mmCIF file of C-alpha atoms in Angstrom:
data_model
loop_
_atom_site.group_PDB
_atom_site.id
_atom_site.type_symbol
_atom_site.label_atom_id
_atom_site.label_comp_id
_atom_site.label_asym_id
_atom_site.label_seq_id
_atom_site.Cartn_x
_atom_site.Cartn_y
_atom_site.Cartn_z
ATOM 1 C CA UNK A 20 0.000 0.000 0.000
ATOM 2 C CA UNK A 21 1.034 3.605 -0.524
ATOM 3 C CA UNK A 22 3.113 4.962 2.338
ATOM 4 C CA UNK A 23 4.576 8.417 2.796
ATOM 5 C CA UNK A 24 6.723 9.002 5.880
ATOM 6 C CA UNK A 25 7.998 12.493 6.683
ATOM 7 C CA UNK A 26 10.966 13.280 8.887
ATOM 8 C CA UNK A 27 13.284 16.134 9.710
ATOM 9 C CA UNK A 28 11.011 18.438 11.661
ATOM 10 C CA UNK A 29 11.995 20.102 14.889
ATOM 11 C CA UNK A 30 12.576 23.396 16.643
ATOM 12 C CA UNK A 31 14.728 25.912 14.785
ATOM 13 C CA UNK A 32 15.608 29.553 15.346
ATOM 14 C CA UNK A 33 14.385 32.251 12.977
ATOM 15 C CA UNK A 34 16.718 32.704 10.033
ATOM 16 C CA UNK A 35 18.083 29.167 10.241
ATOM 17 C CA UNK A 36 17.566 26.236 7.864
ATOM 18 C CA UNK A 37 15.955 22.816 7.996
ATOM 19 C CA UNK A 38 15.544 19.978 5.499
ATOM 20 C CA UNK A 39 12.491 17.765 5.499
ATOM 21 C CA UNK A 40 12.373 14.326 3.922
ATOM 22 C CA UNK A 41 9.483 12.155 2.775
ATOM 23 C CA UNK A 42 10.170 8.467 2.151
ATOM 24 C CA UNK A 43 7.758 6.958 -0.360
ATOM 25 C CA UNK A 44 6.860 3.302 -0.815
ATOM 26 C CA UNK A 45 4.123 1.120 -2.253
ATOM 27 C CA UNK A 46 4.013 2.835 -5.649
ATOM 28 C CA UNK A 47 6.301 3.793 -8.528
ATOM 29 C CA UNK A 48 7.653 7.055 -7.129
ATOM 30 C CA UNK A 49 9.054 8.300 -10.421
ATOM 31 C CA UNK A 50 5.592 8.230 -12.037
ATOM 32 C CA UNK A 51 3.984 10.804 -9.744
ATOM 33 C CA UNK A 52 4.177 14.481 -9.003
ATOM 34 C CA UNK A 53 4.738 15.187 -5.338
ATOM 35 C CA UNK A 54 3.696 18.066 -3.080
ATOM 36 C CA UNK A 55 4.372 19.636 0.252
ATOM 37 C CA UNK A 56 1.364 21.045 2.129
ATOM 38 C CA UNK A 57 1.497 22.713 5.537
ATOM 39 C CA UNK A 58 -0.904 23.377 8.358
ATOM 40 C CA UNK A 59 -0.180 25.973 11.012
ATOM 41 C CA UNK A 60 -1.384 25.052 14.523
ATOM 42 C CA UNK A 61 -5.178 25.190 14.626
ATOM 43 C CA UNK A 62 -5.366 26.504 11.068
ATOM 44 C CA UNK A 63 -6.273 25.249 7.607
ATOM 45 C CA UNK A 64 -4.293 23.678 4.795
ATOM 46 C CA UNK A 65 -1.841 25.618 2.638
ATOM 47 C CA UNK A 66 -0.155 24.207 -0.433
ATOM 48 C CA UNK A 67 3.608 24.889 -0.344
ATOM 49 C CA UNK A 68 5.364 23.342 -3.341
ATOM 50 C CA UNK A 69 5.133 20.785 -6.132
ATOM 51 C CA UNK A 70 7.676 18.882 -8.165
ATOM 52 C CA UNK A 71 6.806 17.114 -11.401
ATOM 53 C CA UNK A 72 7.130 13.348 -11.642
ATOM 54 C CA UNK A 73 10.467 13.680 -13.454
ATOM 55 C CA UNK A 74 11.704 16.714 -11.541
ATOM 56 C CA UNK A 75 11.442 18.888 -14.643
ATOM 57 C CA UNK A 76 9.199 21.532 -13.096
ATOM 58 C CA UNK A 77 8.894 22.974 -9.616
ATOM 59 C CA UNK A 78 6.439 25.548 -8.327
ATOM 60 C CA UNK A 79 6.108 27.319 -4.998
ATOM 61 C CA UNK A 80 3.605 29.284 -2.994
ATOM 62 C CA UNK A 81 4.430 32.992 -2.996
ATOM 63 C CA UNK A 82 4.984 32.874 0.772
ATOM 64 C CA UNK A 83 7.961 30.499 0.421
ATOM 65 C CA UNK A 84 9.321 31.381 -3.017
ATOM 66 C CA UNK A 85 13.043 32.077 -2.912
ATOM 67 C CA UNK A 86 13.426 30.483 0.538
ATOM 68 C CA UNK A 87 12.253 26.876 0.067
ATOM 69 C CA UNK A 88 13.463 24.331 -2.484
ATOM 70 C CA UNK A 89 11.687 21.106 -3.361
ATOM 71 C CA UNK A 90 13.627 18.179 -4.807
ATOM 72 C CA UNK A 91 13.415 14.433 -5.238
ATOM 73 C CA UNK A 92 15.742 11.441 -5.473
ATOM 74 C CA UNK A 93 14.336 8.707 -7.697
ATOM 75 C CA UNK A 94 16.905 6.195 -6.499
ATOM 76 C CA UNK A 95 16.020 6.701 -2.844
ATOM 77 C CA UNK A 96 12.272 7.197 -3.506
ATOM 78 C CA UNK A 97 12.492 10.294 -1.364
ATOM 79 C CA UNK A 98 11.052 13.794 -1.572
ATOM 80 C CA UNK A 99 12.789 16.734 0.094
ATOM 81 C CA UNK A 100 12.011 20.258 1.179
ATOM 82 C CA UNK A 101 14.975 22.507 1.930
ATOM 83 C CA UNK A 102 13.769 25.403 4.048
ATOM 84 C CA UNK A 103 16.052 28.422 4.441
ATOM 85 C CA UNK A 104 15.607 31.785 6.179
ATOM 86 C CA UNK A 105 12.860 30.343 8.332
ATOM 87 C CA UNK A 106 10.327 32.661 9.933
ATOM 88 C CA UNK A 107 7.930 32.280 12.820
ATOM 89 C CA UNK A 108 5.047 32.119 10.342
ATOM 90 C CA UNK A 109 6.553 28.958 8.823
ATOM 91 C CA UNK A 110 5.652 27.090 12.013
ATOM 92 C CA UNK A 111 3.380 24.259 10.921
ATOM 93 C CA UNK A 112 2.934 20.568 10.375
ATOM 94 C CA UNK A 113 4.389 19.796 6.964
ATOM 95 C CA UNK A 114 2.758 17.009 4.971
ATOM 96 C CA UNK A 115 4.018 15.396 1.821
ATOM 97 C CA UNK A 116 1.279 14.335 -0.556
ATOM 98 C CA UNK A 117 1.150 12.406 -3.803
ATOM 99 C CA UNK A 118 -0.308 14.064 -6.849
ATOM 100 C CA UNK A 119 -3.308 12.264 -8.281
ATOM 101 C CA UNK A 120 -3.249 10.696 -11.723
ATOM 102 C CA UNK A 121 -4.454 13.370 -14.180
ATOM 103 C CA UNK A 122 -6.867 11.044 -15.990
ATOM 104 C CA UNK A 123 -8.167 9.158 -12.951
ATOM 105 C CA UNK A 124 -8.686 11.744 -10.199
ATOM 106 C CA UNK A 125 -7.177 14.852 -11.642
ATOM 107 C CA UNK A 126 -4.148 16.626 -10.191
ATOM 108 C CA UNK A 127 -5.231 16.785 -6.563
ATOM 109 C CA UNK A 128 -3.663 14.985 -3.569
ATOM 110 C CA UNK A 129 -4.628 11.346 -3.262
ATOM 111 C CA UNK A 130 -2.321 10.152 -0.466
ATOM 112 C CA UNK A 131 -0.832 12.057 2.463
ATOM 113 C CA UNK A 132 1.864 11.319 4.995
ATOM 114 C CA UNK A 133 1.385 11.742 8.746
ATOM 115 C CA UNK A 134 3.278 15.021 8.770
ATOM 116 C CA UNK A 135 6.283 16.455 10.605
ATOM 117 C CA UNK A 136 6.118 19.487 12.895
ATOM 118 C CA UNK A 137 8.394 22.445 12.274
ATOM 119 C CA UNK A 138 8.546 25.082 15.005
ATOM 120 C CA UNK A 139 10.393 28.299 14.317
ATOM 121 C CA UNK A 140 11.138 30.042 17.583
ATOM 122 C CA UNK A 141 13.968 31.757 19.378
ATOM 123 C CA UNK B 25 -5.513 32.785 -7.468
ATOM 124 C CA UNK B 26 -8.860 31.052 -7.059
ATOM 125 C CA UNK B 27 -10.381 31.724 -3.649
ATOM 126 C CA UNK B 28 -12.411 28.954 -2.019
ATOM 127 C CA UNK B 29 -14.980 29.860 0.628
ATOM 128 C CA UNK B 30 -16.775 27.280 2.749
ATOM 129 C CA UNK B 31 -19.889 27.662 4.833
ATOM 130 C CA UNK B 32 -20.598 27.262 7.621
ATOM 131 C CA UNK B 33 -17.331 27.333 9.568
ATOM 132 C CA UNK B 34 -18.766 24.741 11.927
ATOM 133 C CA UNK B 35 -21.932 22.768 12.429
ATOM 134 C CA UNK B 36 -23.343 20.393 14.991
ATOM 135 C CA UNK B 37 -25.602 17.604 13.781
ATOM 136 C CA UNK B 38 -27.377 14.828 15.652
ATOM 137 C CA UNK B 39 -26.326 11.244 14.995
ATOM 138 C CA UNK B 40 -28.204 9.878 12.001
ATOM 139 C CA UNK B 41 -29.099 13.310 10.688
ATOM 140 C CA UNK B 42 -27.906 15.029 7.524
ATOM 141 C CA UNK B 43 -24.896 17.343 7.428
ATOM 142 C CA UNK B 44 -24.429 19.763 4.543
ATOM 143 C CA UNK B 45 -21.283 21.756 3.793
ATOM 144 C CA UNK B 46 -21.092 24.363 1.079
ATOM 145 C CA UNK B 47 -18.096 25.476 -0.947
ATOM 146 C CA UNK B 48 -17.968 28.417 -3.327
ATOM 147 C CA UNK B 49 -15.130 29.226 -5.716
ATOM 148 C CA UNK B 50 -14.223 32.679 -7.012
ATOM 149 C CA UNK B 51 -14.323 31.397 -10.582
ATOM 150 C CA UNK B 52 -15.801 28.433 -12.384
ATOM 151 C CA UNK B 53 -14.115 25.071 -11.859
ATOM 152 C CA UNK B 54 -15.901 23.466 -14.806
ATOM 153 C CA UNK B 55 -13.577 22.575 -17.657
ATOM 154 C CA UNK B 56 -15.690 22.677 -20.800
ATOM 155 C CA UNK B 57 -13.578 20.293 -22.865
ATOM 156 C CA UNK B 58 -14.266 17.329 -20.578
ATOM 157 C CA UNK B 59 -17.272 18.603 -18.599
ATOM 158 C CA UNK B 60 -15.509 17.937 -15.292
ATOM 159 C CA UNK B 61 -15.452 20.108 -12.199
ATOM 160 C CA UNK B 62 -11.943 20.297 -10.753
ATOM 161 C CA UNK B 63 -13.058 20.186 -7.127
ATOM 162 C CA UNK B 64 -12.117 17.766 -4.370
ATOM 163 C CA UNK B 65 -13.201 17.191 -0.774
ATOM 164 C CA UNK B 66 -10.982 16.035 2.082
ATOM 165 C CA UNK B 67 -11.733 14.826 5.595
ATOM 166 C CA UNK B 68 -9.303 15.510 8.433
ATOM 167 C CA UNK B 69 -9.949 13.786 11.723
ATOM 168 C CA UNK B 70 -8.267 15.089 14.893
ATOM 169 C CA UNK B 71 -4.544 14.330 14.939
ATOM 170 C CA UNK B 72 -4.596 12.794 11.474
ATOM 171 C CA UNK B 73 -3.612 13.929 7.980
ATOM 172 C CA UNK B 74 -6.293 14.827 5.470
ATOM 173 C CA UNK B 75 -7.898 12.002 3.524
ATOM 174 C CA UNK B 76 -9.305 12.326 0.023
ATOM 175 C CA UNK B 77 -13.047 11.709 -0.006
ATOM 176 C CA UNK B 78 -14.315 12.983 -3.347
ATOM 177 C CA UNK B 79 -12.819 14.124 -6.654
ATOM 178 C CA UNK B 80 -14.324 15.599 -9.799
ATOM 179 C CA UNK B 81 -16.821 17.198 -7.381
ATOM 180 C CA UNK B 82 -18.948 14.054 -7.098
ATOM 181 C CA UNK B 83 -16.864 10.880 -7.478
ATOM 182 C CA UNK B 84 -16.243 9.031 -4.236
ATOM 183 C CA UNK B 85 -12.741 7.749 -3.616
ATOM 184 C CA UNK B 86 -12.496 3.975 -3.240
ATOM 185 C CA UNK B 87 -13.538 2.836 0.222
ATOM 186 C CA UNK B 88 -15.424 6.004 1.134
ATOM 187 C CA UNK B 89 -18.875 5.178 2.585
ATOM 188 C CA UNK B 90 -21.800 6.023 0.334
ATOM 189 C CA UNK B 91 -23.307 8.299 2.984
ATOM 190 C CA UNK B 92 -20.795 10.864 1.666
ATOM 191 C CA UNK B 93 -21.826 12.551 -1.554
ATOM 192 C CA UNK B 94 -20.658 15.560 -3.505
ATOM 193 C CA UNK B 95 -22.661 17.729 -5.856
ATOM 194 C CA UNK B 96 -22.610 21.038 -7.642
ATOM 195 C CA UNK B 97 -21.043 22.569 -10.698
ATOM 196 C CA UNK B 98 -19.329 25.762 -11.807
ATOM 197 C CA UNK B 99 -18.755 27.789 -8.670
ATOM 198 C CA UNK B 100 -21.093 26.200 -6.103
ATOM 199 C CA UNK B 101 -20.539 22.821 -4.530
ATOM 200 C CA UNK B 102 -21.893 20.774 -1.640
ATOM 201 C CA UNK B 103 -20.654 17.891 0.471
ATOM 202 C CA UNK B 104 -23.460 15.958 2.123
ATOM 203 C CA UNK B 105 -23.219 13.355 4.851
ATOM 204 C CA UNK B 106 -26.620 11.684 4.636
ATOM 205 C CA UNK B 107 -26.648 10.078 8.068
ATOM 206 C CA UNK B 108 -23.967 11.370 10.420
ATOM 207 C CA UNK B 109 -21.966 8.751 12.302
ATOM 208 C CA UNK B 110 -19.718 9.327 15.299
ATOM 209 C CA UNK B 111 -16.642 8.572 13.193
ATOM 210 C CA UNK B 112 -17.506 11.431 10.824
ATOM 211 C CA UNK B 113 -16.489 14.052 13.383
ATOM 212 C CA UNK B 114 -13.774 15.925 11.510
ATOM 213 C CA UNK B 115 -12.866 19.061 9.625
ATOM 214 C CA UNK B 116 -13.807 18.981 5.952
ATOM 215 C CA UNK B 117 -11.965 20.943 3.265
ATOM 216 C CA UNK B 118 -12.797 21.634 -0.349
ATOM 217 C CA UNK B 119 -9.960 22.206 -2.813
ATOM 218 C CA UNK B 120 -9.787 23.437 -6.377
ATOM 219 C CA UNK B 121 -7.383 21.995 -8.904
ATOM 220 C CA UNK B 122 -8.681 23.853 -11.960
ATOM 221 C CA UNK B 123 -6.012 26.542 -12.036
ATOM 222 C CA UNK B 124 -2.710 25.430 -10.574
ATOM 223 C CA UNK B 125 -0.367 26.418 -9.164
ATOM 224 C CA UNK B 126 -1.392 27.313 -6.590
ATOM 225 C CA UNK B 127 -3.735 24.606 -5.347
ATOM 226 C CA UNK B 128 -6.133 26.332 -2.973
ATOM 227 C CA UNK B 129 -8.328 25.069 -0.165
ATOM 228 C CA UNK B 130 -11.385 26.358 1.608
ATOM 229 C CA UNK B 131 -10.890 27.394 5.221
ATOM 230 C CA UNK B 132 -12.465 24.180 6.513
ATOM 231 C CA UNK B 133 -15.754 23.239 8.154
ATOM 232 C CA UNK B 134 -15.767 21.530 11.518
ATOM 233 C CA UNK B 135 -18.470 18.896 11.964
ATOM 234 C CA UNK B 136 -19.455 17.900 15.485
ATOM 235 C CA UNK B 137 -22.142 15.815 17.142
ATOM 236 C CA UNK B 138 -25.079 17.702 18.633
#
């Protein structure tokens, strides 16, 4: 079955960096676009970034553009999110999510990991 | 960006009764070439990640109970739980995937037991 397992969260000071990982299994990782979505404490869902199935295209939310970088390793079946210049407002649970098949469900998010908490605080 | 607005923000429904959640988009989500609405619904139970319930506005994901149904077209959509069960207590989100990036969500609707 599809499994997505995030790691790398923790407490970090403002201005510092953190790298999140998402280990994927149970499907052919290189066939799917992958996303990061975050949820601030007690708040709703915010899409953060997407990377195409082959890594050819990457897009970011305006709030993280220029600070966050999404990447993937097809050999390790792992998705990454490099987060630089972190701010207090980046505090959230970060989920990785698989992009749906365009023909079947359309490009929404069909599977989600359990999430990893990032807290930006001095 | 397409703005998604849900109503109400929360609702309390008795067990076995109907729950209705509305979602409005700032522009049409209906793609004329395939007649599909690019709208999904997610359920997020406390302490858990979101789970896909419905795609194409009205197609239930595999394994989702048939008491969940989605309807609507264009800019107005509805998620209905026909007979609320205790395990349906959750926050429900609509999401558009018509114009991406960005993918945008409604603010969420919290469903509780009355």
